[in-house]
PDB file of C-alpha atoms in Angstrom:
ATOM      1  CA  MET A   1      34.039   5.373   0.957  1.00 54.00           C
ATOM      2  CA  GLN A   2      31.291   4.004   3.229  1.00 58.00           C
ATOM      3  CA  HIS A   3      29.578   7.352   3.436  1.00 56.00           C
ATOM      4  CA  SER A   4      29.299   8.090  -0.247  1.00 56.00           C
ATOM      5  CA  HIS A   5      25.465   8.221   0.087  1.00 58.00           C
ATOM      6  CA  ASN A   6      25.786  11.247   2.400  1.00 60.00           C
ATOM      7  CA  GLN A   7      27.421  13.573  -0.139  1.00 64.00           C
ATOM      8  CA  SER A   8      24.318  15.396  -1.245  1.00 66.00           C
ATOM      9  CA  PRO A   9      23.154  17.948   1.373  1.00 65.00           C
ATOM     10  CA  PRO A  10      19.578  17.611   2.623  1.00 67.00           C
ATOM     11  CA  ARG A  11      17.191  19.714   0.566  1.00 69.00           C
ATOM     12  CA  PRO A  12      15.515  22.591   2.498  1.00 65.00           C
ATOM     13  CA  THR A  13      11.854  21.945   2.947  1.00 62.00           C
ATOM     14  CA  PRO A  14       9.677  24.352   0.969  1.00 58.00           C
ATOM     15  CA  THR A  15       7.946  26.918   3.162  1.00 60.00           C
ATOM     16  CA  THR A  16       5.038  27.501   0.857  1.00 58.00           C
ATOM     17  CA  PRO A  17       1.844  27.732   2.853  1.00 59.00           C
ATOM     18  CA  GLY A  18      -0.485  24.801   2.208  1.00 61.00           C
ATOM     19  CA  THR A  19       2.293  22.535   0.914  1.00 65.00           C
ATOM     20  CA  THR A  20       2.432  20.356   3.979  1.00 72.00           C
ATOM     21  CA  SER A  21      -1.324  19.829   4.218  1.00 77.00           C
ATOM     22  CA  GLU A  22      -1.464  19.038   0.499  1.00 79.00           C
ATOM     23  CA  LYS A  23       1.309  16.470   0.882  1.00 83.00           C
ATOM     24  CA  THR A  24      -0.450  14.959   3.939  1.00 86.00           C
ATOM     25  CA  HIS A  25      -3.743  14.753   1.972  1.00 87.00           C
ATOM     26  CA  ASP A  26      -1.947  13.059  -0.904  1.00 91.00           C
ATOM     27  CA  ILE A  27      -0.377  10.598   1.522  1.00 88.00           C
ATOM     28  CA  GLU A  28      -3.767   9.898   3.196  1.00 90.00           C
ATOM     29  CA  THR A  29      -5.323   9.355  -0.245  1.00 91.00           C
ATOM     30  CA  ALA A  30      -2.509   7.000  -1.249  1.00 89.00           C
ATOM     31  CA  ILE A  31      -2.941   5.031   1.959  1.00 87.00           C
ATOM     32  CA  ALA A  32      -6.743   4.869   1.490  1.00 89.00           C
ATOM     33  CA  ASN A  33      -6.219   3.600  -2.060  1.00 87.00           C
ATOM     34  CA  ALA A  34      -3.690   1.053  -0.894  1.00 87.00           C
ATOM     35  CA  ASN A  35      -6.042  -0.124   1.842  1.00 85.00           C
ATOM     36  CA  LYS A  36      -8.831  -0.493  -0.719  1.00 86.00           C
ATOM     37  CA  ASP A  37      -6.524  -2.532  -2.912  1.00 83.00           C
ATOM     38  CA  VAL A  38      -5.511  -4.702  -0.004  1.00 83.00           C
ATOM     39  CA  ALA A  39      -9.202  -5.261   1.012  1.00 83.00           C
ATOM     40  CA  VAL A  40     -10.119  -6.164  -2.575  1.00 83.00           C
ATOM     41  CA  THR A  41      -7.163  -8.509  -2.829  1.00 88.00           C
ATOM     42  CA  ALA A  42      -7.899 -10.151   0.518  1.00 85.00           C
ATOM     43  CA  GLU A  43     -11.519 -10.596  -0.525  1.00 88.00           C
ATOM     44  CA  GLY A  44     -10.455 -12.115  -3.879  1.00 90.00           C
ATOM     45  CA  ILE A  45      -8.088 -14.500  -2.121  1.00 90.00           C
ATOM     46  CA  GLY A  46     -10.836 -15.462   0.308  1.00 92.00           C
ATOM     47  CA  ASN A  47     -13.169 -16.250  -2.617  1.00 92.00           C
ATOM     48  CA  ILE A  48     -10.473 -18.350  -4.329  1.00 90.00           C
ATOM     49  CA  LEU A  49      -9.780 -20.257  -1.096  1.00 93.00           C
ATOM     50  CA  ARG A  50     -13.511 -20.871  -0.595  1.00 93.00           C
ATOM     51  CA  ALA A  51     -13.713 -22.196  -4.149  1.00 93.00           C
ATOM     52  CA  PHE A  52     -10.762 -24.517  -3.539  1.00 91.00           C
ATOM     53  CA  MET A  53     -12.334 -25.743  -0.296  1.00 92.00           C
ATOM     54  CA  ALA A  54     -15.585 -26.459  -2.096  1.00 91.00           C
ATOM     55  CA  GLU A  55     -13.705 -28.385  -4.802  1.00 88.00           C
ATOM     56  CA  ASP A  56     -11.864 -30.383  -2.079  1.00 87.00           C
ATOM     57  CA  ASN A  57     -15.093 -31.204  -0.361  1.00 86.00           C
ATOM     58  CA  LYS A  58     -16.611 -32.402  -3.649  1.00 87.00           C
ATOM     59  CA  ARG A  59     -13.592 -34.642  -4.309  1.00 83.00           C
ATOM     60  CA  GLN A  60     -13.563 -36.089  -0.821  1.00 80.00           C
ATOM     61  CA  HIS A  61     -17.275 -36.996  -0.639  1.00 72.00           C
TER      62      HIS A  61
END
């Protein structure tokens, strides 16, 4: 019973013209959006860290 996940046959890929490029475009858009989110998050984390550092400096001096 180890191979139970292989029971369903692979679905044939649709041969509709334009489908592949549309899917690729969707994937590229999703990646671009994800990258934007990551950049914003990284920037936000950077700002938070800078604020913490400033607080630490105030406390130490």
